[in-house]
Each structure stands twice: as C-alpha cells, then as structure tokens.
Amino acid sequence: LASAALAVASSVTPASAPWPRPSRPPHVVFVLVDDLGHGNAGWTYDFLGGAAGAQGRPRQRPAWIQTPRLDALASREGRPLLRHYVHYSCTPTRSAAQTGRLPVHVTTNLLNPENPAAGAPRNMTGLADKLRAGGYSTAFVGKWDAGMATPQHTPSGRGYDSSLLYFSHKNDFWTQQSMQTECNDKYGLNLTDLWRDDAPATGEAATGRYEEAVFLDEALRVVDSHADGAARAGSPHGMPGGGAAAAANESPLLLFFAP
C-alpha cells in the first residue's frame, strides 16, 4: 500500500502550490476514534494552549499523553481540522462520517439501531458507495452505529464489500453481548452483537479476546489480503511477488476503521 504514504505526503503541500495529481487513486484508511478527549492527544493538547501554565509559562504534557504517531501526522504529514465536524454523541458522528454531511443534516438523534429513524437515512449516498463506484475495494471494521433497520442501512447496503462489526451503541468487549437495544431495554434479551458481512459472526464472539484486539487484527488482515490479492493478480501463474505489475493491478482500498 505504498500510495498511502504518497497521499499523506502530498497533504503538506503549501496552499499556494499546485496540488500534485497522483498517478492513480490513493488508498484511504479512515480511523474514527471513539471517546478520545480533545486534550488527550499531544497535538491537540499543545494547540489548545495546554502547554501554557496559569502564568503563561510553558509546562510539560502529562505523562499519560503519549501520541507520537498522531503528533507526527498532525504536525508534519497531515492537516489538522479543528472546527468540530462531529457531534457529541456516537450515532450522529458515525452517520455524518459515512455520508460526508454535517450531523445536523443527517441525524442528531441517539436512537437504538433497530429503529427505522436511527442512523443515516436510506436515500443518502455514502462514502463507500461513491468510492466503490470509482473502483475502490471497501471494508468496514469496528462499531457501526449508523442504522440497521433495513439491509440498506447496513455496511453491505452502504457500499462495503466486507465488514466485521457490532451494530449497536455499545456491546461487551469480552462477550460481544449487546448492551443498548430494544431487545435489552424492553425484553431483557442478551443477544450477541458481532457480525461479519451483515450475518452473525459465528464462532468469532466470546473467544476470550478483547474486542479491540479482534478488530485490529481484522483491519490488518484486510490490508494484507488486499496487497496479497494484487500481488497474485500481477504475477505469472497467480503467485505472490508481482512487484511493479502487482502495483499496477492493485485496486485502491478504502478501510474504515472504527474500533
């Protein structure tokens, strides 16, 4: 996935310079981090004045703020966006991210996922829909929370080729039991909320592994399998190691990672 680095590097081009046109579409890894405080990353802590004491004297970051990779992306390789594009709750933020619209134009409700009005309306085009139409392979991993009342609300209905996810606002990180749906709140049912490609992830729940580790492994698997597939397509007899031919045959990848 070499072009991912090129896409990041091109983002630091000065505004006055022409934007370089990539030779082919870049890979996109969209990471949505849940419940991260605005001052809990180094670059936001510094930017918002956290490094200045009460008398304006510089002070060190707290020892628990250790985000070197995010700091590097923000300061050298990317462009920080600080105008509050998200909502203070999960469903509006995730629905906005999937549709490319501000939450006020999608939903500001925190409804249970099986409610027909939960998440993004079916008639709104999604990010994965557009990129898949442009030749991208698409994958979703993590917490969905953008609706599930109909097949059109789910990742498959939104343009994702593959997915491993839970649908609701929250589930148990060890057992994957749903914790906030009508089934729980009204009927007291403990349903497993872990799904692969919109079907129950049979055999993958309650394995004794922490859920975020499971999602990270899946995200890495998606990237590796995408690269392996390109290598086989670009090499004689379908064997790995296609080199430049593999790069030419590799479709761009969208990985939406939302642990």
Short mmCIF file of C-alpha atoms in Angstrom, two decimals:
data_model
loop_
_atom_site.label_atom_id
_atom_site.label_comp_id
_atom_site.label_asym_id
_atom_site.label_seq_id
_atom_site.Cartn_x
_atom_site.Cartn_y
_atom_site.Cartn_z
CA LEU A 1 0.00 0.00 0.00
CA ALA A 2 2.76 2.39 -0.94
CA SER A 3 0.46 5.05 -2.34
CA ALA A 4 -0.97 5.60 1.14
CA ALA A 5 2.33 7.25 2.10
CA LEU A 6 2.23 9.37 -1.04
CA ALA A 7 -1.26 10.56 -0.20
CA VAL A 8 -0.16 11.61 3.27
CA ALA A 9 2.98 13.27 1.98
CA SER A 10 1.04 15.27 -0.59
CA SER A 11 -1.18 16.71 2.13
CA VAL A 12 1.61 19.01 3.34
CA THR A 13 1.92 20.80 0.00
CA PRO A 14 1.73 24.57 0.57
CA ALA A 15 -1.66 26.05 -0.25
CA SER A 16 -0.11 28.29 -2.93
CA ALA A 17 1.45 25.35 -4.81
CA PRO A 18 -0.50 23.24 -7.32
CA TRP A 19 -1.94 20.10 -5.77
CA PRO A 20 0.00 17.15 -7.21
CA ARG A 21 -2.12 14.78 -9.24
CA PRO A 22 -1.48 11.16 -8.18
CA SER A 23 -0.76 8.65 -10.90
CA ARG A 24 -3.60 6.50 -9.50
CA PRO A 25 -6.13 6.87 -6.66
CA PRO A 26 -4.55 6.62 -3.20
CA HIS A 27 -5.52 4.09 -0.59
CA VAL A 28 -7.70 5.55 2.18
CA VAL A 29 -7.59 4.43 5.81
CA PHE A 30 -10.24 6.33 7.77
CA VAL A 31 -9.82 5.89 11.53
CA LEU A 32 -12.67 7.02 13.79
CA VAL A 33 -11.59 7.08 17.44
CA ASP A 34 -14.42 6.89 19.97
CA ASP A 35 -14.40 8.72 23.32
CA LEU A 36 -10.99 10.33 22.91
CA GLY A 37 -10.95 13.61 24.81
CA HIS A 38 -9.97 16.68 22.82
CA GLY A 39 -6.93 17.26 25.03
CA ASN A 40 -5.94 13.61 25.23
CA ALA A 41 -3.67 13.70 22.18
CA GLY A 42 -0.40 15.60 22.17
CA TRP A 43 -1.05 17.81 19.19
CA THR A 44 -4.47 18.96 20.43
CA TYR A 45 -3.16 19.49 23.97
CA ASP A 46 -0.43 21.78 22.63
CA PHE A 47 -2.60 23.54 20.05
CA LEU A 48 -5.33 24.42 22.54
CA GLY A 49 -2.94 26.04 24.99
CA GLY A 50 -2.48 23.09 27.29
CA ALA A 51 1.26 23.68 27.26
CA ALA A 52 0.90 27.09 28.93
CA GLY A 53 0.51 27.32 32.70
CA ALA A 54 -1.67 29.74 34.64
CA GLN A 55 1.00 32.48 34.31
CA GLY A 56 1.74 31.67 30.68
CA ARG A 57 4.84 29.64 31.50
CA PRO A 58 5.35 26.51 29.40
CA ARG A 59 4.70 23.22 31.14
CA GLN A 60 5.26 19.65 30.13
CA ARG A 61 2.48 17.45 28.86
CA PRO A 62 1.10 14.99 31.39
CA ALA A 63 2.99 11.71 31.27
CA TRP A 64 -0.10 9.82 30.12
CA ILE A 65 -0.32 11.79 26.86
CA GLN A 66 1.86 9.67 24.58
CA THR A 67 0.69 10.01 20.97
CA PRO A 68 3.83 10.32 18.82
CA ARG A 69 2.27 8.98 15.63
CA LEU A 70 -0.75 11.28 15.84
CA ASP A 71 1.55 14.19 16.62
CA ALA A 72 3.65 13.42 13.55
CA LEU A 73 0.60 13.18 11.30
CA ALA A 74 -0.74 16.47 12.61
CA SER A 75 2.49 18.47 12.58
CA ARG A 76 4.38 17.14 9.57
CA GLU A 77 2.31 14.89 7.35
CA GLY A 78 -1.30 16.00 7.60
CA ARG A 79 -3.64 18.92 8.04
CA PRO A 80 -5.42 19.32 11.40
CA LEU A 81 -9.11 20.17 11.12
CA LEU A 82 -10.39 21.80 14.29
CA ARG A 83 -13.87 23.11 13.53
CA HIS A 84 -15.93 20.49 15.34
CA TYR A 85 -17.17 18.42 12.40
CA VAL A 86 -18.61 15.78 14.68
CA HIS A 87 -21.41 15.54 17.21
CA TYR A 88 -21.01 14.95 20.93
CA SER A 89 -22.68 11.53 20.67
CA CYS A 90 -21.87 8.44 18.68
CA THR A 91 -24.70 7.85 16.18
CA PRO A 92 -24.73 11.38 14.68
CA THR A 93 -20.93 11.38 14.37
CA ARG A 94 -20.79 7.99 12.69
CA SER A 95 -23.71 8.76 10.38
CA ALA A 96 -22.03 12.03 9.38
CA ALA A 97 -18.74 10.26 8.67
CA GLN A 98 -20.47 7.69 6.46
CA THR A 99 -22.37 10.29 4.41
CA GLY A 100 -19.98 13.23 4.30
CA ARG A 101 -22.62 15.56 5.72
CA LEU A 102 -22.71 17.55 8.93
CA PRO A 103 -24.67 15.75 11.67
CA VAL A 104 -27.43 18.38 11.63
CA HIS A 105 -28.15 17.36 8.01
CA VAL A 106 -28.16 13.62 8.78
CA THR A 107 -29.34 12.95 12.33
CA THR A 108 -28.81 14.31 15.82
CA ASN A 109 -30.83 11.53 17.46
CA LEU A 110 -29.44 8.77 19.65
CA LEU A 111 -31.98 6.09 18.78
CA ASN A 112 -31.44 2.36 19.18
CA PRO A 113 -30.08 0.89 15.95
CA GLU A 114 -33.14 -1.17 15.03
CA ASN A 115 -35.32 1.99 14.94
CA PRO A 116 -36.09 2.92 11.29
CA ALA A 117 -35.15 6.53 12.06
CA ALA A 118 -31.76 5.62 13.54
CA GLY A 119 -28.56 6.46 11.69
CA ALA A 120 -28.31 7.80 8.16
CA PRO A 121 -31.48 7.83 6.01
CA ARG A 122 -31.51 5.22 3.27
CA ASN A 123 -31.71 7.80 0.48
CA MET A 124 -28.38 9.40 1.43
CA THR A 125 -25.39 8.29 -0.62
CA GLY A 126 -22.45 7.07 1.43
CA LEU A 127 -18.68 7.37 1.26
CA ALA A 128 -18.17 3.70 0.40
CA ASP A 129 -20.86 3.85 -2.32
CA LYS A 130 -19.00 6.60 -4.12
CA LEU A 131 -15.54 5.12 -3.76
CA ARG A 132 -16.65 1.66 -4.83
CA ALA A 133 -18.21 3.20 -7.93
CA GLY A 134 -14.78 4.70 -8.58
CA GLY A 135 -13.05 1.32 -8.47
CA TYR A 136 -12.19 1.02 -4.77
CA SER A 137 -12.32 -2.12 -2.70
CA THR A 138 -14.11 -1.24 0.54
CA ALA A 139 -14.04 -2.68 4.06
CA PHE A 140 -15.51 -1.65 7.41
CA VAL A 141 -14.19 -2.79 10.81
CA GLY A 142 -15.46 -1.79 14.25
CA LYS A 143 -18.53 -0.08 15.67
CA TRP A 144 -21.15 0.73 13.02
CA ASP A 145 -23.95 2.55 14.91
CA ALA A 146 -25.32 4.18 11.74
CA GLY A 147 -28.56 2.19 11.46
CA MET A 148 -29.58 -1.41 10.78
CA ALA A 149 -33.37 -1.38 10.38
CA THR A 150 -33.18 -2.45 6.72
CA PRO A 151 -30.49 -4.05 4.55
CA GLN A 152 -29.91 -0.61 3.00
CA HIS A 153 -28.86 0.74 6.42
CA THR A 154 -26.08 -1.83 6.90
CA PRO A 155 -22.48 -1.76 5.60
CA SER A 156 -23.37 -4.03 2.67
CA GLY A 157 -26.18 -1.66 1.76
CA ARG A 158 -23.84 1.32 2.08
CA GLY A 159 -21.22 0.09 -0.36
CA TYR A 160 -18.85 -2.00 1.76
CA ASP A 161 -17.54 -5.22 0.24
CA SER A 162 -16.70 -6.72 3.63
CA SER A 163 -17.23 -5.93 7.29
CA LEU A 164 -16.69 -7.12 10.86
CA LEU A 165 -18.67 -5.02 13.31
CA TYR A 166 -21.25 -4.53 16.01
CA PHE A 167 -24.38 -2.54 15.18
CA SER A 168 -25.41 -1.01 18.50
CA HIS A 169 -24.19 1.89 20.63
CA LYS A 170 -22.16 -0.47 22.79
CA ASN A 171 -21.53 -4.13 23.46
CA ASP A 172 -19.49 -6.08 25.96
CA PHE A 173 -15.82 -6.02 24.94
CA TRP A 174 -15.31 -9.62 26.08
CA THR A 175 -18.57 -11.41 25.29
CA GLN A 176 -19.90 -9.13 22.48
CA GLN A 177 -23.34 -9.16 24.07
CA SER A 178 -25.48 -6.21 23.05
CA MET A 179 -25.97 -3.65 25.82
CA GLN A 180 -28.30 -1.00 24.37
CA THR A 181 -31.08 -2.09 22.05
CA GLU A 182 -34.83 -2.64 22.32
CA CYS A 183 -34.10 -6.31 22.88
CA ASN A 184 -32.15 -5.45 26.03
CA ASP A 185 -34.14 -2.48 27.28
CA LYS A 186 -37.65 -3.85 26.78
CA TYR A 187 -37.35 -7.62 26.66
CA GLY A 188 -34.19 -8.32 28.65
CA LEU A 189 -32.62 -10.44 25.92
CA ASN A 190 -28.84 -10.81 25.83
CA LEU A 191 -28.08 -11.03 22.13
CA THR A 192 -24.61 -11.36 20.63
CA ASP A 193 -23.82 -8.23 18.63
CA LEU A 194 -20.92 -9.24 16.36
CA TRP A 195 -21.45 -9.53 12.62
CA ARG A 196 -19.38 -10.44 9.60
CA ASP A 197 -20.71 -9.19 6.26
CA ASP A 198 -24.11 -8.50 7.84
CA ALA A 199 -24.50 -12.08 9.09
CA PRO A 200 -23.79 -13.42 12.59
CA ALA A 201 -20.03 -13.81 13.11
CA THR A 202 -20.45 -17.44 14.12
CA GLY A 203 -17.54 -18.75 16.14
CA GLU A 204 -15.86 -15.33 16.42
CA ALA A 205 -17.65 -13.99 19.53
CA ALA A 206 -16.81 -14.63 23.19
CA THR A 207 -13.47 -16.19 22.35
CA GLY A 208 -11.72 -14.69 25.39
CA ARG A 209 -10.00 -11.97 23.36
CA TYR A 210 -10.57 -8.26 23.93
CA GLU A 211 -12.75 -6.86 21.16
CA GLU A 212 -10.46 -4.02 20.12
CA ALA A 213 -7.65 -6.54 19.57
CA VAL A 214 -10.01 -8.58 17.38
CA PHE A 215 -10.85 -5.51 15.32
CA LEU A 216 -7.20 -4.52 14.96
CA ASP A 217 -6.34 -8.00 13.70
CA GLU A 218 -9.18 -7.78 11.20
CA ALA A 219 -8.02 -4.38 9.92
CA LEU A 220 -4.51 -5.74 9.40
CA ARG A 221 -5.93 -8.82 7.69
CA VAL A 222 -7.89 -6.60 5.28
CA VAL A 223 -4.75 -4.67 4.34
CA ASP A 224 -2.61 -7.80 3.98
CA SER A 225 -5.16 -9.72 1.94
CA HIS A 226 -5.69 -6.73 -0.35
CA ALA A 227 -1.96 -6.50 -1.03
CA ASP A 228 -1.67 -10.27 -1.49
CA GLY A 229 -4.53 -10.27 -3.97
CA ALA A 230 -2.85 -7.57 -6.03
CA ALA A 231 0.44 -9.46 -6.00
CA ARG A 232 -1.24 -12.62 -7.31
CA ALA A 233 -3.10 -10.68 -9.98
CA GLY A 234 0.11 -9.05 -11.18
CA SER A 235 2.40 -12.07 -11.26
CA PRO A 236 2.67 -15.03 -13.63
CA HIS A 237 0.63 -18.08 -12.68
CA GLY A 238 -1.09 -16.17 -9.87
CA MET A 239 1.85 -16.45 -7.46
CA PRO A 240 2.78 -13.71 -4.97
CA GLY A 241 5.62 -11.31 -5.72
CA GLY A 242 4.35 -9.41 -8.74
CA GLY A 243 6.38 -6.25 -7.99
CA ALA A 244 5.57 -3.36 -10.32
CA ALA A 245 2.99 -5.43 -12.12
CA ALA A 246 1.25 -6.05 -8.82
CA ALA A 247 1.18 -2.33 -8.05
CA ALA A 248 -0.35 -1.65 -11.45
CA ASN A 249 -3.06 -4.24 -10.85
CA GLU A 250 -3.82 -3.23 -7.27
CA SER A 251 -7.18 -1.53 -6.86
CA PRO A 252 -7.32 1.32 -4.35
CA LEU A 253 -8.57 0.36 -0.89
CA LEU A 254 -10.92 2.14 1.49
CA LEU A 255 -10.64 0.78 5.04
CA PHE A 256 -12.98 2.45 7.51
CA PHE A 257 -11.63 1.50 10.93
CA ALA A 258 -13.85 2.49 13.86
CA PRO A 259 -12.93 0.42 16.94
#
